[in-house]
PDB file of C-alpha atoms and ligand atoms in Angstrom:
ATOM      1  CA  MET A   1       7.332  27.708  14.962  1.00 87.00           C
ATOM      2  CA  ILE A   2       8.809  27.892  11.469  1.00 91.00           C
ATOM      3  CA  ASP A   3      12.238  28.477  12.984  1.00 91.00           C
ATOM      4  CA  ARG A   4      11.902  25.351  15.095  1.00 94.00           C
ATOM      5  CA  LEU A   5      11.092  23.264  12.042  1.00 95.00           C
ATOM      6  CA  ALA A   6      13.885  24.871  10.027  1.00 93.00           C
ATOM      7  CA  GLU A   7      16.295  24.021  12.847  1.00 92.00           C
ATOM      8  CA  GLN A   8      15.189  20.377  12.894  1.00 94.00           C
ATOM      9  CA  LEU A   9      15.495  20.168   9.110  1.00 93.00           C
ATOM     10  CA  GLN A  10      18.916  21.753   9.228  1.00 89.00           C
ATOM     11  CA  ARG A  11      20.145  18.998  11.558  1.00 91.00           C
ATOM     12  CA  ALA A  12      18.382  16.112   9.828  1.00 94.00           C
ATOM     13  CA  ARG A  13      20.128  13.589   7.645  1.00 94.00           C
ATOM     14  CA  ARG A  14      16.946  11.989   6.389  1.00 96.00           C
ATOM     15  CA  VAL A  15      13.695  13.864   5.781  1.00 96.00           C
ATOM     16  CA  THR A  16      10.372  12.353   4.703  1.00 98.00           C
ATOM     17  CA  VAL A  17       7.378  14.403   3.639  1.00 98.00           C
ATOM     18  CA  LEU A  18       3.848  12.974   3.372  1.00 98.00           C
ATOM     19  CA  THR A  19       1.570  15.170   1.308  1.00 98.00           C
ATOM     20  CA  GLY A  20      -2.161  15.298   0.756  1.00 98.00           C
ATOM     21  CA  ALA A  21      -4.693  17.288  -1.227  1.00 98.00           C
ATOM     22  CA  GLY A  22      -3.928  20.517   0.680  1.00 98.00           C
ATOM     23  CA  VAL A  23      -0.552  20.786  -1.022  1.00 98.00           C
ATOM     24  CA  SER A  24      -2.321  21.205  -4.378  1.00 98.00           C
ATOM     25  CA  ALA A  25      -5.093  23.472  -3.073  1.00 98.00           C
ATOM     26  CA  ALA A  26      -3.224  26.651  -4.011  1.00 98.00           C
ATOM     27  CA  SER A  27      -2.889  25.250  -7.543  1.00 98.00           C
ATOM     28  CA  GLY A  28      -6.684  25.111  -7.779  1.00 97.00           C
ATOM     29  CA  VAL A  29      -7.154  21.352  -7.280  1.00 97.00           C
ATOM     30  CA  PRO A  30     -10.077  20.741  -4.886  1.00 96.00           C
ATOM     31  CA  THR A  31      -9.406  18.842  -1.660  1.00 96.00           C
ATOM     32  CA  PHE A  32     -11.652  15.973  -0.517  1.00 94.00           C
ATOM     33  CA  ARG A  33     -12.858  16.920   2.942  1.00 92.00           C
ATOM     34  CA  GLY A  34     -12.320  20.651   3.470  1.00 84.00           C
ATOM     35  CA  ALA A  35     -14.570  23.523   2.380  1.00 85.00           C
ATOM     36  CA  GLY A  36     -15.458  22.867  -1.271  1.00 88.00           C
ATOM     37  CA  GLY A  37     -14.014  19.341  -0.896  1.00 92.00           C
ATOM     38  CA  LEU A  38     -15.053  16.683  -3.413  1.00 91.00           C
ATOM     39  CA  TRP A  39     -16.538  14.357  -0.778  1.00 90.00           C
ATOM     40  CA  ARG A  40     -18.921  17.154   0.242  1.00 89.00           C
ATOM     41  CA  SER A  41     -20.633  17.069  -3.164  1.00 89.00           C
ATOM     42  CA  PHE A  42     -19.999  13.486  -4.307  1.00 89.00           C
ATOM     43  CA  ARG A  43     -20.325  10.096  -2.641  1.00 91.00           C
ATOM     44  CA  ALA A  44     -17.105   8.069  -2.721  1.00 90.00           C
ATOM     45  CA  GLU A  45     -19.192   4.872  -2.824  1.00 89.00           C
ATOM     46  CA  ASP A  46     -20.679   5.963  -6.181  1.00 91.00           C
ATOM     47  CA  LEU A  47     -17.421   7.010  -7.829  1.00 95.00           C
ATOM     48  CA  ALA A  48     -14.294   5.657  -6.219  1.00 96.00           C
ATOM     49  CA  THR A  49     -14.776   1.943  -5.567  1.00 97.00           C
ATOM     50  CA  PRO A  50     -14.444  -1.157  -7.781  1.00 97.00           C
ATOM     51  CA  ASP A  51     -18.187  -1.841  -7.228  1.00 97.00           C
ATOM     52  CA  ALA A  52     -19.097   1.633  -8.485  1.00 97.00           C
ATOM     53  CA  PHE A  53     -17.024   1.064 -11.622  1.00 97.00           C
ATOM     54  CA  ALA A  54     -18.523  -2.390 -12.229  1.00 97.00           C
ATOM     55  CA  ARG A  55     -22.028  -0.879 -11.864  1.00 96.00           C
ATOM     56  CA  ASP A  56     -21.550   2.187 -14.053  1.00 96.00           C
ATOM     57  CA  PRO A  57     -18.153   2.657 -15.737  1.00 97.00           C
ATOM     58  CA  THR A  58     -19.432   5.576 -17.835  1.00 96.00           C
ATOM     59  CA  LEU A  59     -20.491   7.550 -14.750  1.00 95.00           C
ATOM     60  CA  VAL A  60     -17.168   6.873 -13.027  1.00 96.00           C
ATOM     61  CA  TRP A  61     -15.228   7.914 -16.147  1.00 97.00           C
ATOM     62  CA  GLU A  62     -17.310  11.089 -16.443  1.00 96.00           C
ATOM     63  CA  TRP A  63     -16.195  12.066 -12.963  1.00 95.00           C
ATOM     64  CA  TYR A  64     -12.533  11.198 -13.644  1.00 97.00           C
ATOM     65  CA  GLU A  65     -12.588  13.022 -17.006  1.00 97.00           C
ATOM     66  CA  TRP A  66     -14.005  16.093 -15.236  1.00 96.00           C
ATOM     67  CA  ARG A  67     -11.173  15.932 -12.684  1.00 97.00           C
ATOM     68  CA  ARG A  68      -8.542  15.304 -15.385  1.00 98.00           C
ATOM     69  CA  ALA A  69      -9.704  18.414 -17.275  1.00 97.00           C
ATOM     70  CA  MET A  70      -9.593  20.464 -14.079  1.00 97.00           C
ATOM     71  CA  ILE A  71      -6.109  19.228 -13.103  1.00 98.00           C
ATOM     72  CA  ALA A  72      -4.774  19.711 -16.644  1.00 98.00           C
ATOM     73  CA  ALA A  73      -5.422  23.432 -16.212  1.00 98.00           C
ATOM     74  CA  CYS A  74      -3.463  23.573 -12.911  1.00 98.00           C
ATOM     75  CA  LYS A  75       0.231  24.173 -12.363  1.00 98.00           C
ATOM     76  CA  PRO A  76       2.506  23.168  -9.490  1.00 98.00           C
ATOM     77  CA  ASN A  77       2.682  25.844  -6.773  1.00 98.00           C
ATOM     78  CA  ALA A  78       5.463  27.060  -4.491  1.00 98.00           C
ATOM     79  CA  ALA A  79       4.968  24.119  -2.110  1.00 98.00           C
ATOM     80  CA  HIS A  80       5.536  21.563  -4.891  1.00 98.00           C
ATOM     81  CA  ASP A  81       8.567  23.548  -6.045  1.00 97.00           C
ATOM     82  CA  VAL A  82      10.239  23.602  -2.624  1.00 96.00           C
ATOM     83  CA  LEU A  83       9.728  19.869  -2.070  1.00 97.00           C
ATOM     84  CA  ALA A  84      10.983  19.081  -5.564  1.00 97.00           C
ATOM     85  CA  ARG A  85      14.116  21.099  -4.877  1.00 95.00           C
ATOM     86  CA  TRP A  86      14.744  19.228  -1.611  1.00 95.00           C
ATOM     87  CA  THR A  87      14.570  15.885  -3.390  1.00 95.00           C
ATOM     88  CA  ARG A  88      16.912  17.109  -6.091  1.00 95.00           C
ATOM     89  CA  GLU A  89      19.401  18.436  -3.545  1.00 92.00           C
ATOM     90  CA  SER A  90      19.411  15.343  -1.367  1.00 92.00           C
ATOM     91  CA  ASN A  91      18.692  11.718  -2.098  1.00 93.00           C
ATOM     92  CA  GLN A  92      17.894  11.430   1.620  1.00 95.00           C
ATOM     93  CA  CYS A  93      14.697  13.399   1.156  1.00 96.00           C
ATOM     94  CA  THR A  94      11.623  11.405   0.128  1.00 97.00           C
ATOM     95  CA  VAL A  95       8.192  12.717  -0.785  1.00 98.00           C
ATOM     96  CA  ILE A  96       5.269  10.327  -0.329  1.00 98.00           C
ATOM     97  CA  THR A  97       2.019  11.625  -1.740  1.00 98.00           C
ATOM     98  CA  GLN A  98      -1.618  10.599  -1.577  1.00 98.00           C
ATOM     99  CA  ASN A  99      -2.359  12.916  -4.495  1.00 98.00           C
ATOM    100  CA  VAL A 100      -3.102  11.522  -7.935  1.00 98.00           C
ATOM    101  CA  ASP A 101      -2.666  14.849  -9.764  1.00 98.00           C
ATOM    102  CA  ASP A 102       1.061  14.351 -10.534  1.00 98.00           C
ATOM    103  CA  LEU A 103       1.824  18.006  -9.697  1.00 98.00           C
ATOM    104  CA  HIS A 104       4.809  16.812  -7.617  1.00 98.00           C
ATOM    105  CA  LEU A 105       6.147  15.057 -10.719  1.00 98.00           C
ATOM    106  CA  ARG A 106       5.527  18.098 -12.892  1.00 98.00           C
ATOM    107  CA  ALA A 107       7.512  20.186 -10.367  1.00 98.00           C
ATOM    108  CA  GLY A 108      10.434  17.777 -10.834  1.00 98.00           C
ATOM    109  CA  THR A 109      10.269  15.737  -7.608  1.00 98.00           C
ATOM    110  CA  GLU A 110      12.629  12.785  -7.621  1.00 97.00           C
ATOM    111  CA  ARG A 111      11.958   9.338  -6.091  1.00 95.00           C
ATOM    112  CA  LEU A 112       8.288  10.213  -5.547  1.00 98.00           C
ATOM    113  CA  VAL A 113       6.109   7.556  -3.918  1.00 98.00           C
ATOM    114  CA  ARG A 114       2.540   7.871  -5.241  1.00 98.00           C
ATOM    115  CA  LEU A 115       0.540   5.842  -2.758  1.00 97.00           C
ATOM    116  CA  HIS A 116      -2.807   6.318  -4.512  1.00 97.00           C
ATOM    117  CA  GLY A 117      -1.583   6.079  -8.115  1.00 98.00           C
ATOM    118  CA  SER A 118      -2.028   8.665 -10.849  1.00 98.00           C
ATOM    119  CA  ILE A 119      -5.077  10.083 -12.574  1.00 98.00           C
ATOM    120  CA  TRP A 120      -2.951  10.259 -15.744  1.00 98.00           C
ATOM    121  CA  GLU A 121      -2.464   6.493 -15.847  1.00 98.00           C
ATOM    122  CA  LEU A 122      -4.928   3.830 -16.975  1.00 98.00           C
ATOM    123  CA  ALA A 123      -5.083   0.092 -16.413  1.00 98.00           C
ATOM    124  CA  CYS A 124      -6.991  -2.752 -18.038  1.00 98.00           C
ATOM    125  CA  TRP A 125     -10.134  -3.489 -15.987  1.00 98.00           C
ATOM    126  CA  ASP A 126     -10.082  -7.112 -17.153  1.00 97.00           C
ATOM    127  CA  GLN A 127      -6.399  -7.447 -16.204  1.00 96.00           C
ATOM    128  CA  CYS A 128      -5.506  -8.744 -19.666  1.00 97.00           C
ATOM    129  CA  GLY A 129      -1.825  -8.610 -18.736  1.00 96.00           C
ATOM    130  CA  VAL A 130      -0.920  -5.229 -20.228  1.00 97.00           C
ATOM    131  CA  ARG A 131       1.021  -2.967 -17.862  1.00 96.00           C
ATOM    132  CA  PRO A 132      -0.698   0.250 -16.749  1.00 97.00           C
ATOM    133  CA  TRP A 133      -0.092   3.006 -19.294  1.00 98.00           C
ATOM    134  CA  ARG A 134      -0.009   6.785 -19.343  1.00 98.00           C
ATOM    135  CA  ASP A 135      -2.537   8.756 -21.382  1.00 98.00           C
ATOM    136  CA  GLU A 136      -2.762  12.499 -20.843  1.00 97.00           C
ATOM    137  CA  ARG A 137      -5.375  13.178 -23.514  1.00 97.00           C
ATOM    138  CA  VAL A 138      -8.292  15.309 -22.335  1.00 97.00           C
ATOM    139  CA  PRO A 139     -10.848  14.091 -23.134  1.00 96.00           C
ATOM    140  CA  LEU A 140      -9.929  10.489 -23.838  1.00 96.00           C
ATOM    141  CA  PRO A 141     -11.175   9.240 -27.237  1.00 95.00           C
ATOM    142  CA  ASN A 142     -13.674   6.729 -25.793  1.00 93.00           C
ATOM    143  CA  ARG A 143     -16.009   6.948 -22.840  1.00 92.00           C
ATOM    144  CA  PRO A 144     -15.777   4.659 -21.022  1.00 96.00           C
ATOM    145  CA  ALA A 145     -12.086   4.371 -21.913  1.00 97.00           C
ATOM    146  CA  THR A 146     -10.884   1.132 -23.467  1.00 97.00           C
ATOM    147  CA  CYS A 147      -7.781  -1.037 -23.196  1.00 97.00           C
ATOM    148  CA  PRO A 148      -5.677  -0.714 -26.365  1.00 96.00           C
ATOM    149  CA  THR A 149      -4.456  -4.308 -25.984  1.00 97.00           C
ATOM    150  CA  CYS A 150      -7.639  -6.351 -25.435  1.00 97.00           C
ATOM    151  CA  GLY A 151     -10.322  -3.807 -26.361  1.00 96.00           C
ATOM    152  CA  GLY A 152     -12.072  -4.293 -23.004  1.00 97.00           C
ATOM    153  CA  LEU A 153     -12.731  -1.591 -20.432  1.00 98.00           C
ATOM    154  CA  ALA A 154      -9.914   0.551 -19.062  1.00 98.00           C
ATOM    155  CA  ARG A 155     -10.009   2.000 -15.541  1.00 98.00           C
ATOM    156  CA  PRO A 156      -8.282   4.987 -13.947  1.00 98.00           C
ATOM    157  CA  GLY A 157      -4.864   4.019 -12.539  1.00 98.00           C
ATOM    158  CA  VAL A 158      -5.748   5.148  -9.042  1.00 98.00           C
ATOM    159  CA  VAL A 159      -6.304   3.247  -5.808  1.00 97.00           C
ATOM    160  CA  TRP A 160      -9.987   3.120  -4.918  1.00 97.00           C
ATOM    161  CA  PHE A 161     -11.580   2.592  -1.529  1.00 95.00           C
ATOM    162  CA  GLY A 162     -11.417  -1.075  -0.624  1.00 94.00           C
ATOM    163  CA  GLU A 163      -8.331  -1.692  -2.787  1.00 96.00           C
ATOM    164  CA  MET A 164      -4.822  -2.566  -1.687  1.00 95.00           C
ATOM    165  CA  LEU A 165      -1.940  -0.193  -2.213  1.00 96.00           C
ATOM    166  CA  SER A 166       0.917  -1.554  -4.305  1.00 95.00           C
ATOM    167  CA  GLN A 167       3.352  -3.536  -2.155  1.00 96.00           C
ATOM    168  CA  ASP A 168       6.308  -1.699  -3.701  1.00 97.00           C
ATOM    169  CA  ASP A 169       4.826   1.634  -2.628  1.00 97.00           C
ATOM    170  CA  ILE A 170       4.069   0.371   0.884  1.00 97.00           C
ATOM    171  CA  ASP A 171       7.651  -0.904   1.190  1.00 97.00           C
ATOM    172  CA  ALA A 172       9.142   2.356  -0.105  1.00 98.00           C
ATOM    173  CA  ALA A 173       6.954   4.401   2.258  1.00 98.00           C
ATOM    174  CA  SER A 174       7.818   2.186   5.239  1.00 97.00           C
ATOM    175  CA  MET A 175      11.516   2.472   4.504  1.00 98.00           C
ATOM    176  CA  ALA A 176      11.204   6.245   4.313  1.00 98.00           C
ATOM    177  CA  CYS A 177       9.711   6.240   7.819  1.00 98.00           C
ATOM    178  CA  ALA A 178      13.212   5.554   9.130  1.00 98.00           C
ATOM    179  CA  CYS A 179      13.973   9.278   9.101  1.00 97.00           C
ATOM    180  CA  ASP A 180      15.000  12.142  11.367  1.00 97.00           C
ATOM    181  CA  VAL A 181      12.175  14.479  10.418  1.00 97.00           C
ATOM    182  CA  PHE A 182       8.734  13.402   9.200  1.00 98.00           C
ATOM    183  CA  LEU A 183       6.559  16.189   7.858  1.00 98.00           C
ATOM    184  CA  ALA A 184       2.835  15.793   7.066  1.00 98.00           C
ATOM    185  CA  VAL A 185       1.686  18.537   4.703  1.00 98.00           C
ATOM    186  CA  GLY A 186      -1.888  19.322   3.656  1.00 98.00           C
ATOM    187  CA  THR A 187      -3.445  16.031   4.683  1.00 97.00           C
ATOM    188  CA  SER A 188      -6.400  15.428   6.988  1.00 95.00           C
ATOM    189  CA  ALA A 189      -4.528  12.271   8.058  1.00 93.00           C
ATOM    190  CA  VAL A 190      -7.640  10.106   8.242  1.00 92.00           C
ATOM    191  CA  VAL A 191      -7.069   7.682   5.362  1.00 90.00           C
ATOM    192  CA  TYR A 192      -5.002   4.587   6.170  1.00 91.00           C
ATOM    193  CA  PRO A 193      -2.433   3.236   5.563  1.00 92.00           C
ATOM    194  CA  ALA A 194      -1.030   6.709   4.672  1.00 91.00           C
ATOM    195  CA  ALA A 195      -2.135   8.168   8.000  1.00 92.00           C
ATOM    196  CA  GLY A 196      -0.258   5.412   9.863  1.00 95.00           C
ATOM    197  CA  LEU A 197       3.098   6.471   8.424  1.00 97.00           C
ATOM    198  CA  LEU A 198       3.325   9.312  10.918  1.00 97.00           C
ATOM    199  CA  GLN A 199       3.069   6.896  13.871  1.00 96.00           C
ATOM    200  CA  GLN A 200       5.600   4.635  12.188  1.00 97.00           C
ATOM    201  CA  ALA A 201       8.096   7.495  11.832  1.00 98.00           C
ATOM    202  CA  LYS A 202       7.448   8.573  15.416  1.00 97.00           C
ATOM    203  CA  ALA A 203       8.095   5.041  16.629  1.00 97.00           C
ATOM    204  CA  ASN A 204      11.399   5.182  14.736  1.00 97.00           C
ATOM    205  CA  GLY A 205      12.344   8.295  16.727  1.00 98.00           C
ATOM    206  CA  ALA A 206      11.644  10.927  14.080  1.00 98.00           C
ATOM    207  CA  PHE A 207      10.775  14.503  14.931  1.00 98.00           C
ATOM    208  CA  THR A 208       7.249  14.870  13.536  1.00 98.00           C
ATOM    209  CA  ALA A 209       5.630  18.031  12.239  1.00 98.00           C
ATOM    210  CA  GLU A 210       2.504  19.069  10.396  1.00 98.00           C
ATOM    211  CA  ILE A 211       1.738  21.961   8.065  1.00 98.00           C
ATOM    212  CA  ASN A 212      -1.975  22.518   7.571  1.00 98.00           C
ATOM    213  CA  ILE A 213      -4.402  25.424   7.460  1.00 97.00           C
ATOM    214  CA  GLU A 214      -6.465  23.764  10.184  1.00 96.00           C
ATOM    215  CA  THR A 215      -6.226  21.341  13.078  1.00 96.00           C
ATOM    216  CA  THR A 216      -6.337  17.672  12.033  1.00 96.00           C
ATOM    217  CA  SER A 217      -6.398  14.321  13.765  1.00 92.00           C
ATOM    218  CA  ALA A 218      -2.592  14.374  13.535  1.00 95.00           C
ATOM    219  CA  SER A 219      -2.152  17.800  15.175  1.00 96.00           C
ATOM    220  CA  SER A 220      -2.089  16.518  18.733  1.00 95.00           C
ATOM    221  CA  ALA A 221       0.198  13.609  17.839  1.00 96.00           C
ATOM    222  CA  VAL A 222       2.984  15.584  16.163  1.00 97.00           C
ATOM    223  CA  ASP A 223       5.854  17.357  17.904  1.00 98.00           C
ATOM    224  CA  LEU A 224       5.084  20.566  16.045  1.00 98.00           C
ATOM    225  CA  ALA A 225       1.860  21.643  14.309  1.00 98.00           C
ATOM    226  CA  ILE A 226       2.269  24.699  12.095  1.00 98.00           C
ATOM    227  CA  GLN A 227      -0.938  26.358  10.992  1.00 97.00           C
ATOM    228  CA  GLY A 228      -0.634  27.859   7.526  1.00 97.00           C
ATOM    229  CA  GLY A 229      -0.797  27.185   3.824  1.00 98.00           C
ATOM    230  CA  ALA A 230       1.810  24.785   2.463  1.00 98.00           C
ATOM    231  CA  GLU A 231       2.519  27.251  -0.352  1.00 98.00           C
ATOM    232  CA  VAL A 232       3.428  29.886   2.265  1.00 97.00           C
ATOM    233  CA  VAL A 233       5.133  27.875   5.008  1.00 97.00           C
ATOM    234  CA  LEU A 234       7.409  25.721   2.829  1.00 97.00           C
ATOM    235  CA  PRO A 235       8.885  28.677   0.879  1.00 95.00           C
ATOM    236  CA  ALA A 236       9.351  30.507   4.188  1.00 94.00           C
ATOM    237  CA  LEU A 237      11.472  27.569   5.351  1.00 90.00           C
ATOM    238  CA  ALA A 238      13.362  27.619   2.088  1.00 67.00           C
ATOM    239  CA  ILE A 239      14.635  31.129   2.836  1.00 51.00           C
ATOM    240  CA  ARG A 240      16.951  29.226   5.143  1.00 48.00           C
ATOM    241  CA  PRO A 241      17.336  26.115   3.024  1.00 46.00           C
ATOM    242  CA  PRO A 242      17.548  22.954   5.088  1.00 47.00           C
ATOM    243  CA  LYS A 243      21.037  21.667   4.579  1.00 55.00           C
ATOM    244  CA  LEU A 244      20.134  18.139   3.698  1.00 56.00           C
ATOM    245  CA  ARG A 245      23.257  16.100   3.307  1.00 51.00           C
TER     246      ARG A 245
HETATM  247  P1  LIG B 301      -8.325  15.863   2.535  1.00 70.02           P
HETATM  248  O1  LIG B 301      -9.225  16.627   1.639  1.00 70.02           O
HETATM  249  O2  LIG B 301      -8.923  14.852   3.447  1.00 70.02           O
HETATM  250  O3  LIG B 301      -7.502  16.871   3.415  1.00 70.02           O
HETATM  251  C1  LIG B 301      -6.877  17.987   2.884  1.00 70.02           C
HETATM  252  C2  LIG B 301      -6.204  18.736   4.002  1.00 70.02           C
HETATM  253  O4  LIG B 301      -5.499  19.826   3.442  1.00 70.02           O
HETATM  254  C3  LIG B 301      -7.172  19.304   5.037  1.00 70.02           C
HETATM  255  O5  LIG B 301      -6.714  18.921   6.327  1.00 70.02           O
HETATM  256  C4  LIG B 301      -7.061  20.816   4.844  1.00 70.02           C
HETATM  257  O6  LIG B 301      -7.166  21.524   6.047  1.00 70.02           O
HETATM  258  C5  LIG B 301      -5.667  20.944   4.277  1.00 70.02           C
HETATM  259  N1  LIG B 301      -5.413  22.131   3.437  1.00 70.02           N
HETATM  260  C6  LIG B 301      -6.235  22.770   2.582  1.00 70.02           C
HETATM  261  N2  LIG B 301      -5.606  23.773   1.947  1.00 70.02           N
HETATM  262  C7  LIG B 301      -4.320  23.767   2.413  1.00 70.02           C
HETATM  263  C8  LIG B 301      -3.168  24.542   2.140  1.00 70.02           C
HETATM  264  N3  LIG B 301      -3.184  25.549   1.259  1.00 70.02           N
HETATM  265  N4  LIG B 301      -2.027  24.224   2.803  1.00 70.02           N
HETATM  266  C9  LIG B 301      -1.993  23.227   3.721  1.00 70.02           C
HETATM  267  N5  LIG B 301      -3.062  22.469   4.011  1.00 70.02           N
HETATM  268  C10 LIG B 301      -4.204  22.718   3.393  1.00 70.02           C
HETATM  269  O7  LIG B 301      -7.205  15.219   1.586  1.00 70.02           O
HETATM  270  P2  LIG B 301      -6.172  14.029   1.906  1.00 70.02           P
HETATM  271  O8  LIG B 301      -5.751  14.055   3.319  1.00 70.02           O
HETATM  272  O9  LIG B 301      -5.155  14.095   0.869  1.00 70.02           O
HETATM  273  O10 LIG B 301      -8.051   8.976  -1.402  1.00 70.02           O
HETATM  274  O11 LIG B 301      -7.096  12.787   1.672  1.00 70.02           O
HETATM  275  C11 LIG B 301      -6.547  11.509   1.693  1.00 70.02           C
HETATM  276  C12 LIG B 301      -7.242  10.621   0.701  1.00 70.02           C
HETATM  277  O12 LIG B 301      -8.658  10.680   0.914  1.00 70.02           O
HETATM  278  C13 LIG B 301      -7.086  11.043  -0.746  1.00 70.02           C
HETATM  279  O13 LIG B 301      -5.896  10.607  -1.318  1.00 70.02           O
HETATM  280  C14 LIG B 301      -8.268  10.392  -1.392  1.00 70.02           C
HETATM  281  C15 LIG B 301      -9.315  10.779  -0.374  1.00 70.02           C
HETATM  282  O14 LIG B 301     -10.456  10.032  -0.348  1.00 70.02           O
HETATM  283  C16 LIG B 301      -8.590   8.213  -2.352  1.00 70.02           C
HETATM  284  O15 LIG B 301      -9.263   8.662  -3.246  1.00 70.02           O
HETATM  285  C17 LIG B 301      -8.273   6.766  -2.193  1.00 70.02           C
END
């Protein structure tokens, strides 16, 4: 299985990798839907929608501050490291992530597309015109956090349910679907539009593969489904580094 993927990667000119929460699981960041997943203990409607924030910004910030503290204690794992190396070795390798933890960035990934934003960025809730900013303080000085420009409420710089993804990110992700190999790693592949990228790549003629510890809704659609941890499978591939040109 791994050999077959390595062979495809070896031949590929353009490789695109879509990652999800499973890629950070070995770093200690909880996933959303698996065992111990966040959506098993919390309701997304209460914490990850614009309505939830409008209703109770302090509650929403409590949850995001708790996650920020947890993520701050985590480090990139071998899976992040391998993907970062691929992007550094070839500008034809693109990583698209649904994760907001920025562990791909911390591993040194280049040209990263962060479809769901970053938990380390904030934006003005009142849209006063200030650009989203980065603030890695844990905890933040005010709860709920405030906008340094207008003094109003600040919100986490992530995409919530019911919100649009940034058009720039959608365009970058769509362009990256014109590839020879499309690899979905550690994602349950149920949240759109991210989940649709696989079909898009397939329609463009890409060889599609999945790395996941369990079967997902994408498993039957891909050309190759490899069962295993991303932190194990990706380094195993890297023993024979894909010669991305
Ligand atoms: P999920 O929690 O839905 O799925 C994580 C996937 O990772 C599952 O399929 C697990 O089997 C797999 N997994 C767990 N550990 C793994 C490991 N060590 N190696 C490989 N795979 C492993 O997370 P996402 O698919 O990322 O969106 O979820 C997508 C979006 O739904 C998130 O970005 C978030 C969430 O609601 C928003 O908040 C908007």
